[in-house]
Short mmCIF file of C-alpha atoms in Angstrom, two decimals:
data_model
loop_
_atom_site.label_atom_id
_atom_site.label_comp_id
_atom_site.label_asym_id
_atom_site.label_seq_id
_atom_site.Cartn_x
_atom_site.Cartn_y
_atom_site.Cartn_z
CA UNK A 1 -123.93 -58.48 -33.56
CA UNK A 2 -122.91 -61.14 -30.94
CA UNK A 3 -124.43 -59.78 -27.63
CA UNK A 4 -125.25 -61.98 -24.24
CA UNK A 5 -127.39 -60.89 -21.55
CA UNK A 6 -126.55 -62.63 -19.08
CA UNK A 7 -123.13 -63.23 -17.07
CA UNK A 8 -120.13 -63.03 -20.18
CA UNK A 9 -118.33 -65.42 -19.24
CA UNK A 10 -114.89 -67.03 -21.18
CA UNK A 11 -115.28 -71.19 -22.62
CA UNK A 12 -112.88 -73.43 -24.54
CA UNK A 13 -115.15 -75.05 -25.98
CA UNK A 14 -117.31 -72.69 -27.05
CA UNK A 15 -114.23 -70.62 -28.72
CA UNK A 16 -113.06 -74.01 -30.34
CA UNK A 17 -116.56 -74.37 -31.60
CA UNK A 18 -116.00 -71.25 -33.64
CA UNK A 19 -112.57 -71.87 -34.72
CA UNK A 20 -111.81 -72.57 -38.51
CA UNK A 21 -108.22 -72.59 -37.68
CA UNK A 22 -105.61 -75.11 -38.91
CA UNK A 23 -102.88 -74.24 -36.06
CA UNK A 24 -103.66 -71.35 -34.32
CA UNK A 25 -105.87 -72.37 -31.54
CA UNK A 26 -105.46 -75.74 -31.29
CA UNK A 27 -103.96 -75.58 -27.69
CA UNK A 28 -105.23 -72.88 -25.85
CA UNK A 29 -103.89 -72.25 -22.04
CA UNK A 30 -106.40 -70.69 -20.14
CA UNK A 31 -105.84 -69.60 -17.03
CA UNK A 32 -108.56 -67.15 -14.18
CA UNK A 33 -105.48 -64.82 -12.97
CA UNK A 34 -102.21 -64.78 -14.55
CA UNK A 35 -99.44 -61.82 -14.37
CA UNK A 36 -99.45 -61.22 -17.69
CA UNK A 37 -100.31 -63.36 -20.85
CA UNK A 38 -97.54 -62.66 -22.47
CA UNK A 39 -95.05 -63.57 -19.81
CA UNK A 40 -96.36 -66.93 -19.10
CA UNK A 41 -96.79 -67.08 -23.37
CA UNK A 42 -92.89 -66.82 -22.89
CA UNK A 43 -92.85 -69.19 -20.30
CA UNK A 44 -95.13 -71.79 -22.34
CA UNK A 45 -93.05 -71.25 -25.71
CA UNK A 46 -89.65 -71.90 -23.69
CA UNK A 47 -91.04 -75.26 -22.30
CA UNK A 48 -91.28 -76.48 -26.45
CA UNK A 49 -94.89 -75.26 -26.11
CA UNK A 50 -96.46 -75.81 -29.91
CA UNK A 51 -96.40 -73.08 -32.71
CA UNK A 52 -99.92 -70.92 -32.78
CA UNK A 53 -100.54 -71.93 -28.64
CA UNK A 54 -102.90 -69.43 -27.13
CA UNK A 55 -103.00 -68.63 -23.35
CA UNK A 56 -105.53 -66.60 -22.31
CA UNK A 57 -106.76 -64.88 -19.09
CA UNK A 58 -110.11 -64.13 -17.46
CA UNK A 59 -107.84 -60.96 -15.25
CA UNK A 60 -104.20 -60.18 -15.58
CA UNK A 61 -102.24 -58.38 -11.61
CA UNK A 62 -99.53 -57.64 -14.36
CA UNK A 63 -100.74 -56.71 -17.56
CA UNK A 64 -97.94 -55.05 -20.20
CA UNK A 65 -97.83 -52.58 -21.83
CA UNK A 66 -95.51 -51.08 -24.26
CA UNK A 67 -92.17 -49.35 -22.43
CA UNK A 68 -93.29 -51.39 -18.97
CA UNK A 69 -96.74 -49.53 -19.19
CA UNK A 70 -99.22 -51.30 -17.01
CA UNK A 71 -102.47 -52.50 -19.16
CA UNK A 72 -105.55 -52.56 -16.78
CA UNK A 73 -107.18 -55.90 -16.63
CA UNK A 74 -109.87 -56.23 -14.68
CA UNK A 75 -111.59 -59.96 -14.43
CA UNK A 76 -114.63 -61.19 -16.24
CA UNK A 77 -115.16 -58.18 -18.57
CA UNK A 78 -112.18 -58.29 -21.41
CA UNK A 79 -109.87 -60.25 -23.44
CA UNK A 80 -106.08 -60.39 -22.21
CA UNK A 81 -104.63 -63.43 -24.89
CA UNK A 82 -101.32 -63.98 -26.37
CA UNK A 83 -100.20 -66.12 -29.35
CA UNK A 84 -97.08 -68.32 -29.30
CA UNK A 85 -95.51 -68.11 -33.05
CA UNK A 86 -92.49 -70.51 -33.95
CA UNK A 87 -92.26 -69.26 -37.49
CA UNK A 88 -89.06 -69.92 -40.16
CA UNK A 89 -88.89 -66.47 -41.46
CA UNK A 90 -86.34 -63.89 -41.07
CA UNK A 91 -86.45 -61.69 -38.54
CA UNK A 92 -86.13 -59.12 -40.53
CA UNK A 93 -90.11 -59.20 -41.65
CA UNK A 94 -91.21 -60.75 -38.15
CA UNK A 95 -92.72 -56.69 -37.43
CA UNK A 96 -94.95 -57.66 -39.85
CA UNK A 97 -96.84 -59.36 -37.01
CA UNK A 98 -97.69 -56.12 -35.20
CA UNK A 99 -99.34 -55.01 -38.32
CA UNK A 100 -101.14 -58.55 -38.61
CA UNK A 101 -102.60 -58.40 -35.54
CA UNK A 102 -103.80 -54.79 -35.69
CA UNK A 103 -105.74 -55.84 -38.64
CA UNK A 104 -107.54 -58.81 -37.42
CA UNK A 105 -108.22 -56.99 -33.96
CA UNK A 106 -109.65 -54.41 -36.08
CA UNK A 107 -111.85 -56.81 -38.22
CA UNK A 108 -113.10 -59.09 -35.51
CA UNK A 109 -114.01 -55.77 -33.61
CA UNK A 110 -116.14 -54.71 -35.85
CA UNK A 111 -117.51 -58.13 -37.05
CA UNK A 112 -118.49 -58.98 -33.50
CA UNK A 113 -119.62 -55.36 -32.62
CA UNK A 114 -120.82 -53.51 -36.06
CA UNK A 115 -118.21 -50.57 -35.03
CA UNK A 116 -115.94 -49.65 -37.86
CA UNK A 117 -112.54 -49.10 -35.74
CA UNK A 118 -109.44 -46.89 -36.69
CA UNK A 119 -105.70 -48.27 -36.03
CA UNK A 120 -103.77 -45.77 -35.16
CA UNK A 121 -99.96 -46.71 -36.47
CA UNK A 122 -98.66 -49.18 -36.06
CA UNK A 123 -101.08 -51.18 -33.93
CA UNK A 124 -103.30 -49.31 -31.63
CA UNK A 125 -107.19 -50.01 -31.83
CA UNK A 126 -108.94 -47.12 -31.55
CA UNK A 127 -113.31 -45.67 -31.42
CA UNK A 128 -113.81 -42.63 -31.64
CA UNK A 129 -110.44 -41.39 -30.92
CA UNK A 130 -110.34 -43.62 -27.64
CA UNK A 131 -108.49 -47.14 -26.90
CA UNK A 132 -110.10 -50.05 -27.15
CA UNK A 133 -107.32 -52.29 -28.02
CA UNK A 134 -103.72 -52.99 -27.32
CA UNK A 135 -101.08 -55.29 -28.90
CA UNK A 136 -98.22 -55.99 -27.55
CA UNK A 137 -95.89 -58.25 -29.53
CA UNK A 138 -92.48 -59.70 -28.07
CA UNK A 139 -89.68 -61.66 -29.84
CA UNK A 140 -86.73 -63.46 -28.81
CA UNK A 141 -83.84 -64.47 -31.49
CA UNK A 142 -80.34 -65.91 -30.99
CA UNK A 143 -78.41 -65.20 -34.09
CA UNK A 144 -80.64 -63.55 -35.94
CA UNK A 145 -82.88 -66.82 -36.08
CA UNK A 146 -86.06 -66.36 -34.50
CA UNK A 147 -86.67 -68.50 -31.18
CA UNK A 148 -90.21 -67.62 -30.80
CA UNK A 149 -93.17 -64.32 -31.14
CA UNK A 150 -95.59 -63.54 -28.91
CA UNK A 151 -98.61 -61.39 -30.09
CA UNK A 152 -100.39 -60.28 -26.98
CA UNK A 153 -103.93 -58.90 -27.43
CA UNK A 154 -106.17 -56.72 -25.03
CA UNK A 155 -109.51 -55.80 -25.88
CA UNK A 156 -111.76 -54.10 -23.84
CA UNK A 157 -114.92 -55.20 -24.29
CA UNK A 158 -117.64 -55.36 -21.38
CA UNK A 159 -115.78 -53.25 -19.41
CA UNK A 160 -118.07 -50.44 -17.99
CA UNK A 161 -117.30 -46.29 -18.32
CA UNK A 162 -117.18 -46.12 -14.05
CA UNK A 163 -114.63 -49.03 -14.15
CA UNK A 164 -112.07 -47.38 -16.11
CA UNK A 165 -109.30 -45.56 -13.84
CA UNK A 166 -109.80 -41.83 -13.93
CA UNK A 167 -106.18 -41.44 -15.13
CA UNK A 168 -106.87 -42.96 -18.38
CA UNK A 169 -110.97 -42.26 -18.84
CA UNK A 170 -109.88 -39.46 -21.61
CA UNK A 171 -107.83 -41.95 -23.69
CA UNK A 172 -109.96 -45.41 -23.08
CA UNK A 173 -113.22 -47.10 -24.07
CA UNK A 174 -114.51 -50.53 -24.23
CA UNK A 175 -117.07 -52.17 -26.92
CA UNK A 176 -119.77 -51.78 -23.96
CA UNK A 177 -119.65 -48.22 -24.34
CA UNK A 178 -119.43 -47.55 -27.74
CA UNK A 179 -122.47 -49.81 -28.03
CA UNK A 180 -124.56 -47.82 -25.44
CA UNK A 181 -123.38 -44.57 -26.66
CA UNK A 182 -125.22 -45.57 -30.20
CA UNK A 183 -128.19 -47.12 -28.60
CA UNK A 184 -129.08 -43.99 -26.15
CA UNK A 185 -128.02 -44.48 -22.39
CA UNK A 186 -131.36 -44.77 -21.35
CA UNK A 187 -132.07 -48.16 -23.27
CA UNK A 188 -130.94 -51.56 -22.60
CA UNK A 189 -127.49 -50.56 -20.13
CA UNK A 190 -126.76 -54.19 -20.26
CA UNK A 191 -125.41 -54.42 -23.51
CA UNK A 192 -122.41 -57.00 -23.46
CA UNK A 193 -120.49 -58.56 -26.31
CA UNK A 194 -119.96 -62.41 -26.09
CA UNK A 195 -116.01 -62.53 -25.45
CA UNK A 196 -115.70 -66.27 -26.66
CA UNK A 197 -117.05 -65.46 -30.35
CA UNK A 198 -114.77 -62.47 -30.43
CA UNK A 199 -111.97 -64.28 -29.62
CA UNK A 200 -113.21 -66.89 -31.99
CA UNK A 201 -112.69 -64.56 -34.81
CA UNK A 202 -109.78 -63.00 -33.90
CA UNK A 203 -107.78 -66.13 -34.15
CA UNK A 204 -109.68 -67.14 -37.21
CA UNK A 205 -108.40 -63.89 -39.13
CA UNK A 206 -105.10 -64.11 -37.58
CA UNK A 207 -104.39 -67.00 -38.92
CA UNK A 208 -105.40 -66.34 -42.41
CA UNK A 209 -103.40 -63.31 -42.68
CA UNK A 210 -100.43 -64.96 -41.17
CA UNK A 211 -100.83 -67.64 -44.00
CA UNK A 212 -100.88 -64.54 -46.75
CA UNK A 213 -98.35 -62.76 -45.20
CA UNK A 214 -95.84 -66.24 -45.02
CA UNK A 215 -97.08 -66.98 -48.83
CA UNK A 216 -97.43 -63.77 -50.64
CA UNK A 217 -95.60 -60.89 -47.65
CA UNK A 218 -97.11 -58.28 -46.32
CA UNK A 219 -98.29 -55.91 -49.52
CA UNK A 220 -101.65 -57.88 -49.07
CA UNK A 221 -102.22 -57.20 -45.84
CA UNK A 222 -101.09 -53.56 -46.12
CA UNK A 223 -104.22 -53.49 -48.21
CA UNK A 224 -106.42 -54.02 -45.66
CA UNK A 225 -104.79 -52.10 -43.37
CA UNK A 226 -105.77 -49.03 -45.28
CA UNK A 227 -109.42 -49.47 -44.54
CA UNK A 228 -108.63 -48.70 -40.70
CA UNK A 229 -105.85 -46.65 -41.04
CA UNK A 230 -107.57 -43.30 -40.48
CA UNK A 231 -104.26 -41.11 -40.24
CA UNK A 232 -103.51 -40.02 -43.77
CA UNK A 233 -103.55 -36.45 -43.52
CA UNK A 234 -103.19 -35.89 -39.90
CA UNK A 235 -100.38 -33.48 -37.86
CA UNK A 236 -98.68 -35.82 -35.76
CA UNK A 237 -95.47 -35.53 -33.49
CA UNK A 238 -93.15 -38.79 -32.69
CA UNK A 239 -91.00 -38.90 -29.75
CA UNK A 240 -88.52 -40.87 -29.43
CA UNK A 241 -86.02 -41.78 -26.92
CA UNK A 242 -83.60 -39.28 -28.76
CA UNK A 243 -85.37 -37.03 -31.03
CA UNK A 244 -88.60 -35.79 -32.04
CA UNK A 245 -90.35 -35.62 -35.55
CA UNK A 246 -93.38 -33.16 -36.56
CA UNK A 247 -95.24 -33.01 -39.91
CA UNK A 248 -97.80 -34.83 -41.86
CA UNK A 249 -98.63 -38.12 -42.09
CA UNK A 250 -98.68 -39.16 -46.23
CA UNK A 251 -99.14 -42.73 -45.94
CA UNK A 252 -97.78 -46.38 -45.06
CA UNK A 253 -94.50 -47.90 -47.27
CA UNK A 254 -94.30 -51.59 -48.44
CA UNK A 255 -93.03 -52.73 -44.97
CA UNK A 256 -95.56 -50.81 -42.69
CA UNK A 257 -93.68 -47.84 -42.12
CA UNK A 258 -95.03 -44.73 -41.62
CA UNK A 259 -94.14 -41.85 -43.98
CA UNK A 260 -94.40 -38.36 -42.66
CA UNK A 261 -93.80 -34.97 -44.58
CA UNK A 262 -91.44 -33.09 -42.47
CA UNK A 263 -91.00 -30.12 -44.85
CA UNK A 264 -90.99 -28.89 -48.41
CA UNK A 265 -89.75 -31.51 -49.89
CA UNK A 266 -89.08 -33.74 -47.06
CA UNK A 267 -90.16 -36.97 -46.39
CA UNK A 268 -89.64 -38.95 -43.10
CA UNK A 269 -89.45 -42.87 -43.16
CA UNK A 270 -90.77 -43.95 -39.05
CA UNK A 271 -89.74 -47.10 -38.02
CA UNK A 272 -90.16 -46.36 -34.28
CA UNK A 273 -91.45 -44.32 -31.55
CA UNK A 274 -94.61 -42.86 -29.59
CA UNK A 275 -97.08 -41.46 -31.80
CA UNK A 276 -99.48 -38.12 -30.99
CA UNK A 277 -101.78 -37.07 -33.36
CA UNK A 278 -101.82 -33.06 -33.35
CA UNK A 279 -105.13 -31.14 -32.72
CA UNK B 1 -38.92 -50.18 -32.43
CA UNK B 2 -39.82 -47.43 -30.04
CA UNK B 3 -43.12 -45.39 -29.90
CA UNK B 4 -41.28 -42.52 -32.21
CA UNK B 5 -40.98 -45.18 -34.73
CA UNK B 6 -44.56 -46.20 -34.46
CA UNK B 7 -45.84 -42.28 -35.16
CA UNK B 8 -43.37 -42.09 -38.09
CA UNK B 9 -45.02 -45.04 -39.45
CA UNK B 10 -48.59 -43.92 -38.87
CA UNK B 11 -47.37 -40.37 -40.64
CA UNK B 12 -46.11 -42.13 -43.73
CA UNK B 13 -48.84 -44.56 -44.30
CA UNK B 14 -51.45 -41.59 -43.68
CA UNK B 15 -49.43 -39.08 -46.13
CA UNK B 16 -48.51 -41.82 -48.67
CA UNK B 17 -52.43 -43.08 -48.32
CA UNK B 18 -51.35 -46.56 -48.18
CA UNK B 19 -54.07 -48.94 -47.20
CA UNK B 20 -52.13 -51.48 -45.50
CA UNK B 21 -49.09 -52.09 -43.48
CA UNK B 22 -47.34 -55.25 -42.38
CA UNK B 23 -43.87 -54.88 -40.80
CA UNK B 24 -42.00 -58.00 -39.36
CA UNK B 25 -38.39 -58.54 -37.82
CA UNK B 26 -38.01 -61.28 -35.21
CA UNK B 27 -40.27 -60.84 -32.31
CA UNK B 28 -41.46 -57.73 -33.44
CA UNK B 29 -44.84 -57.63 -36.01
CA UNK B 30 -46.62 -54.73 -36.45
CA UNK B 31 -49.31 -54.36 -39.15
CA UNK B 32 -51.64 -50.68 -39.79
CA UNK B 33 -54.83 -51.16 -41.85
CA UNK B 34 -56.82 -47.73 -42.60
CA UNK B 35 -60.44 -48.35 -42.77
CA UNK B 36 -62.48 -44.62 -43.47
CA UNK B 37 -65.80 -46.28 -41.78
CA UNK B 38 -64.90 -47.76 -38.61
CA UNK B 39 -65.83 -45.76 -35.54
CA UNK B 40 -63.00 -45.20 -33.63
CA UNK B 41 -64.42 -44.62 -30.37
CA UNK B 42 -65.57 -47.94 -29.90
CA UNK B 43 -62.50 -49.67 -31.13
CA UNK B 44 -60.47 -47.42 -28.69
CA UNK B 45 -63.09 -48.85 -26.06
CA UNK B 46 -62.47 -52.67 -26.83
CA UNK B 47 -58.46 -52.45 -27.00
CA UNK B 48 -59.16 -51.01 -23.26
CA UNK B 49 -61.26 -53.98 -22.51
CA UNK B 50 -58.74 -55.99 -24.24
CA UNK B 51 -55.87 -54.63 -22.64
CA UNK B 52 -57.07 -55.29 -19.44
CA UNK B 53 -58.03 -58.73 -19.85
CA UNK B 54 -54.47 -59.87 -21.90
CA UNK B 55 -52.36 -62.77 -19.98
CA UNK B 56 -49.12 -61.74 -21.99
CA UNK B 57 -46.08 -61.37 -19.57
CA UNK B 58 -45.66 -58.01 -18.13
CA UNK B 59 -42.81 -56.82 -20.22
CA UNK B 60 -45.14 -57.49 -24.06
CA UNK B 61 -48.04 -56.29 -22.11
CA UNK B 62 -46.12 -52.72 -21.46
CA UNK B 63 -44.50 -52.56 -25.16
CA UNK B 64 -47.69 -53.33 -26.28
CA UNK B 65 -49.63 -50.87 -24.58
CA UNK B 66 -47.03 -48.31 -24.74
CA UNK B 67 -46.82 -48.71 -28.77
CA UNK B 68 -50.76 -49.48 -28.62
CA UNK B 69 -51.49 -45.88 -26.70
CA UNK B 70 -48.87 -43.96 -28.55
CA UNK B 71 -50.48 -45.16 -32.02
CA UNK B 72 -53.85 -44.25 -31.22
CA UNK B 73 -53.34 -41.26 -29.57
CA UNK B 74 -51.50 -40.04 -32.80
CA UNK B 75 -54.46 -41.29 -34.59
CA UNK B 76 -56.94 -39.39 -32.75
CA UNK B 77 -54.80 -36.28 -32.85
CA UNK B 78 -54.84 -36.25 -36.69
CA UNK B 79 -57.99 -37.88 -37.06
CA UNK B 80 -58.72 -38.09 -41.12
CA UNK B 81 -57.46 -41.19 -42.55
CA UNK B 82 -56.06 -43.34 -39.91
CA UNK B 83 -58.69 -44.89 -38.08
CA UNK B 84 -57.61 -47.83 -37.20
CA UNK B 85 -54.74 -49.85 -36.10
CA UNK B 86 -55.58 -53.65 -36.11
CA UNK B 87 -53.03 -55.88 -34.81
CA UNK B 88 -50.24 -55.17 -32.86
CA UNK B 89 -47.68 -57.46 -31.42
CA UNK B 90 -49.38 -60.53 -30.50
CA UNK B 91 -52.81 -58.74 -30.02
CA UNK B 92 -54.00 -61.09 -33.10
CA UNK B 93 -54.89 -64.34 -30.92
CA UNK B 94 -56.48 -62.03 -28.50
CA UNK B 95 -59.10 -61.01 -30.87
CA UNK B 96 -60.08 -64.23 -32.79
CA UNK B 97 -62.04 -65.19 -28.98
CA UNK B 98 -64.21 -62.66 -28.97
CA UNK B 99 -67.68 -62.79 -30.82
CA UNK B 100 -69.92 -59.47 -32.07
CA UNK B 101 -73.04 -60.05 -31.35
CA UNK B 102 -75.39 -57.92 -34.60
CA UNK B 103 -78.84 -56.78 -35.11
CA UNK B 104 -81.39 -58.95 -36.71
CA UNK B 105 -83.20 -55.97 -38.34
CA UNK B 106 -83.47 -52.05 -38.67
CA UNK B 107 -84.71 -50.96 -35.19
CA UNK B 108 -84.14 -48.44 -32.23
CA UNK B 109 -81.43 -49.96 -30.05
CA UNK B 110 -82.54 -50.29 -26.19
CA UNK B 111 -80.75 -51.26 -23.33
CA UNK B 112 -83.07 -51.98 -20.92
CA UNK B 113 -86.75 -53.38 -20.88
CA UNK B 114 -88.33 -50.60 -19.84
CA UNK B 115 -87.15 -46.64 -19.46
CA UNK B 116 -87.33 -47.09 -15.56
CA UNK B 117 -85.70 -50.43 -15.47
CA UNK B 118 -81.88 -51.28 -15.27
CA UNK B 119 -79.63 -52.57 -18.10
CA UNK B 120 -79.59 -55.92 -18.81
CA UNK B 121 -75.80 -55.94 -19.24
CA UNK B 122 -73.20 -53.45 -18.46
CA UNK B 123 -69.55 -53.44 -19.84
CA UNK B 124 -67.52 -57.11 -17.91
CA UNK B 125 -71.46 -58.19 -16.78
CA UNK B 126 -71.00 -61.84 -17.37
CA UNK B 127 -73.98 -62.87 -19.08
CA UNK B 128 -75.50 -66.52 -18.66
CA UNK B 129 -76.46 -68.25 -22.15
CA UNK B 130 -80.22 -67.49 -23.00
CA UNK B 131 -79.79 -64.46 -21.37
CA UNK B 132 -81.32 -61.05 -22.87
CA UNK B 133 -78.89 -58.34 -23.53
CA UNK B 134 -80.85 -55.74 -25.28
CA UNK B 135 -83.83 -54.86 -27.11
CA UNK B 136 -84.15 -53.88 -30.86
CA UNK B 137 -87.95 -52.39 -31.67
CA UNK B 138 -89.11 -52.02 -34.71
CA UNK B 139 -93.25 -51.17 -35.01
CA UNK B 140 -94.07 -52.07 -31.61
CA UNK B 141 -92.24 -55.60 -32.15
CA UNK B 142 -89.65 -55.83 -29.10
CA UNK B 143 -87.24 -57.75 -29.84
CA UNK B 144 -85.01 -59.51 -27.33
CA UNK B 145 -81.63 -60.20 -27.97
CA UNK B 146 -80.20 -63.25 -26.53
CA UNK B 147 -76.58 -64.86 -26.17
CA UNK B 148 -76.15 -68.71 -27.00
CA UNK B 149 -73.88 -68.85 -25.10
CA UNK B 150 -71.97 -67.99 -21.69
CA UNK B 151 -70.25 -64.83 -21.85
CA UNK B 152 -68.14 -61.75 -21.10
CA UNK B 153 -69.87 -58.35 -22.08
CA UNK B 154 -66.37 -56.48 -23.76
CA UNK B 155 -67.89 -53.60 -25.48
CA UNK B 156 -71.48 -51.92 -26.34
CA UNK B 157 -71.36 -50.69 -29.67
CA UNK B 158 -74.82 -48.56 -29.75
CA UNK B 159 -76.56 -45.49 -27.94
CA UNK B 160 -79.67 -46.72 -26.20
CA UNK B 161 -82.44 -44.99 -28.59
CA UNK B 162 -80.13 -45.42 -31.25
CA UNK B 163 -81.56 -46.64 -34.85
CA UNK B 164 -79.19 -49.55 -35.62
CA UNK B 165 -78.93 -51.31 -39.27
CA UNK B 166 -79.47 -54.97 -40.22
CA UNK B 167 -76.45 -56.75 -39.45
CA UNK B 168 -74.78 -53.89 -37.09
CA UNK B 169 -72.84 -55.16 -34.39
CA UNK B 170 -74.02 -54.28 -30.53
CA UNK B 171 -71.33 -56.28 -28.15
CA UNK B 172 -68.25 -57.69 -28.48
CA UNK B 173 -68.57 -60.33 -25.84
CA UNK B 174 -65.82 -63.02 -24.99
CA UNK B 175 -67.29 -66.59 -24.15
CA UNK B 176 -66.37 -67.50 -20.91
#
């Protein structure tokens, strides 16, 4: 486990020490207070910025969410980081990012922190039933060509139970209190995760499933997928902006959608929509 | 040829089940195509467009729309076969200038960026090149839709929420 004790604070260097990357990484934008990663990501990748760029942020005033959701970002405790892709593929496969990035959030989480997280489809980051990671990926195309992707990541990580908004205390955690939950309140309270070697490994397995996915698609990273996908089985309900779907979820098809028994012999293919998993 | 002409014709072709019609004598060209698949609605909605945006002189622009409304109306009334009319009287340049814009993937169709957030384009919104004009979302992955170039919105083609196909066309937009 990679834990500091003293102030967490985000390096370049330190990061780039870490990196095993061939592309992803290489220029990394970082900025103390931005609006939102993503939207200067957009900016960056406009001005010819280079393919696998990463900005990131020590605090975000104007952190996205899905559907114009706000994403709390408070400084010096989290990660808020996008990736600029400039890839040739289709954009027909490009959603296989969102499931790309759910897996290597959900590896490096539990390389850096020993926590075996679920994903909750298609690419929320869940402990114990509770957020701890959101992606939000963007993508802009002119004639069905792909312009650029952004893959924006936020983790929480050092950021403490009395510093999450009440609104969302029921649905959100952070690393730090995972940690202290499984080493007893009482002991060391100033548990923190080192940000930099988190991010470090994000990127790393990023990359190397972006490289599978571009050589060999996405069946291989469907694969590992399954180790966090912890739905299989579950009631869930799907809203979407015009209908709603109930039943069972049966599994994951070859490109990441999610299959849910609706009756008898009924089978639902998901593509999109808000997911709620039924108690 | 009047607009009782025009309905006889539509009758025939629709009773006879002929695919195809092409009728020419002197200034007058008229030509009926059936096609079971196309969506009415939305064709009625970019003839409007059209219609208001034609610089024919006022006396083709009033045949035309007189044989143009007749037609469809008779269309809609019997609604099986008949669903479309495609070129009538000079329409034919009209429509070569205008460009569909499609969906790069399967996805759910949105029109703004956010539910509490205005359109990006409405129906004559001239829209700069670059510019976003809708969403498609597929697994979380938003996609924004952008012109290359300068345009006029004529026509959306899909609900907001709506699951579109691969390839499905959105607009009809005219470059301006």
């Amino acid at each position: 486990m990679d834990v500091v004790n003293d102030l967490d604070y985000i390096d370049i260097f330190e990061i780039k020490k870490h990196l095993k990357t061939n592309f992803i990484g290489k220029n990394i934008f970082y900025e103390e207070k931005v609006g939102s990663t993503n939207s200067m990501a957009r900016e960056l990748a406009v001005k010819n910025a280079k393919n696998g760029s990463v900005v990131i942020a020590d605090t975000q005033d104007k952190g996205k969410g899905r559907n114009g959701k706000i994403w709390t970002s408070p400084k010096a405790c989290n990660i808020y980081m996008s990736i600029i892709l400039k890839p040739k593929f289709s954009p027909e496969i490009a959603h296989g990012m969102t499931i790309l990035a759910a897996v290597a959030g959900a590896e490096s989480i539990e390389e850096i922190s020993s926590i075996t997280p679920q994903i909750k489809w298609p690419n929320d980051i869940l402990i114990n039933s509770k957020k701890i990671s959101g992606i939000l990926t963007e993508m802009s195309t002119q004639n069905k060509i792909i312009e650029y992707i952004i893959v924006g990541i936020g983790i929480n990580v050092n950021l403490k139970e009395e510093d999450i908004p009440e609104g969302i205390k029921h649905v959100a955690t952070s690393l730090h209190i995972e940690k202290m939950k499984i080493k007893g309140i009482n002991e060391d309270n100033n548990i923190l995760i080192n940000r930099n070697n988190l991010i470090a490994s994000f990127l790393n397995k990023f990359e190397r499933y972006y490289e599978t996915f571009q050589s060999t698609g996405l069946s291989s990273v469907l694969q590992s997928y399954q180790k966090y996908f912890g739905m299989i089985g579950k009631d869930v309900e799907i809203n979407n902006e015009n209908n709603k779907i109930k039943g069972q979820v049966v599994g994951i098809d070859s490109k990441g959608a999610l299959l849910v028994k609706t009756g008898e012999n009924e089978l639902e293919k998901v593509i999109s929509g808000e997911l709620t998993a039924l108690i | 040829m009047n607009i009782k002409d025009v309905k006889d014709i539509v009758k025939f072709i629709k009773s006879n089940k002929i695919g195809e019609f092409y009728y020419k004598k002197g200034d007058e060209e008229i030509k009926i195509k059936l096609d079971e698949d196309f969506d009415f609605k939305d064709y009625k909605n970019i003839k409007n467009n059209m219609r208001q945006e034609k610089n024919h002189d006022k006396f083709a622009d009033e045949q035309i729309s007189e044989a143009e409304a007749a037609a469809l109306s008779n269309i809609s009334n019997q609604a099986s076969h008949t669903q479309e009319i495609d070129t009538i009287v000079g329409i034919k340049e009209d429509i070569s200038k205008f460009k569909e814009i499609v969906s790069p993937f399967v996805g759910a169709f949105y029109r703004s960026s956010a539910p509490d957030k205005p359109s990006f384009v409405e129906v004559n919104s001239i829209v700069e090149k670059n510019s976003a004009v809708c969403i498609i979302e597929a697994m979380k992955l938003m996609n924004e839709i952008e012109v290359d170039i300068k345009c006029r919105i004529v026509s959306i083609l899909a609900e907001n929420g709506q699951v579109v196909e691969y390839g499905q066309p959105l607009f009809i937009v005219e470059p301006v």
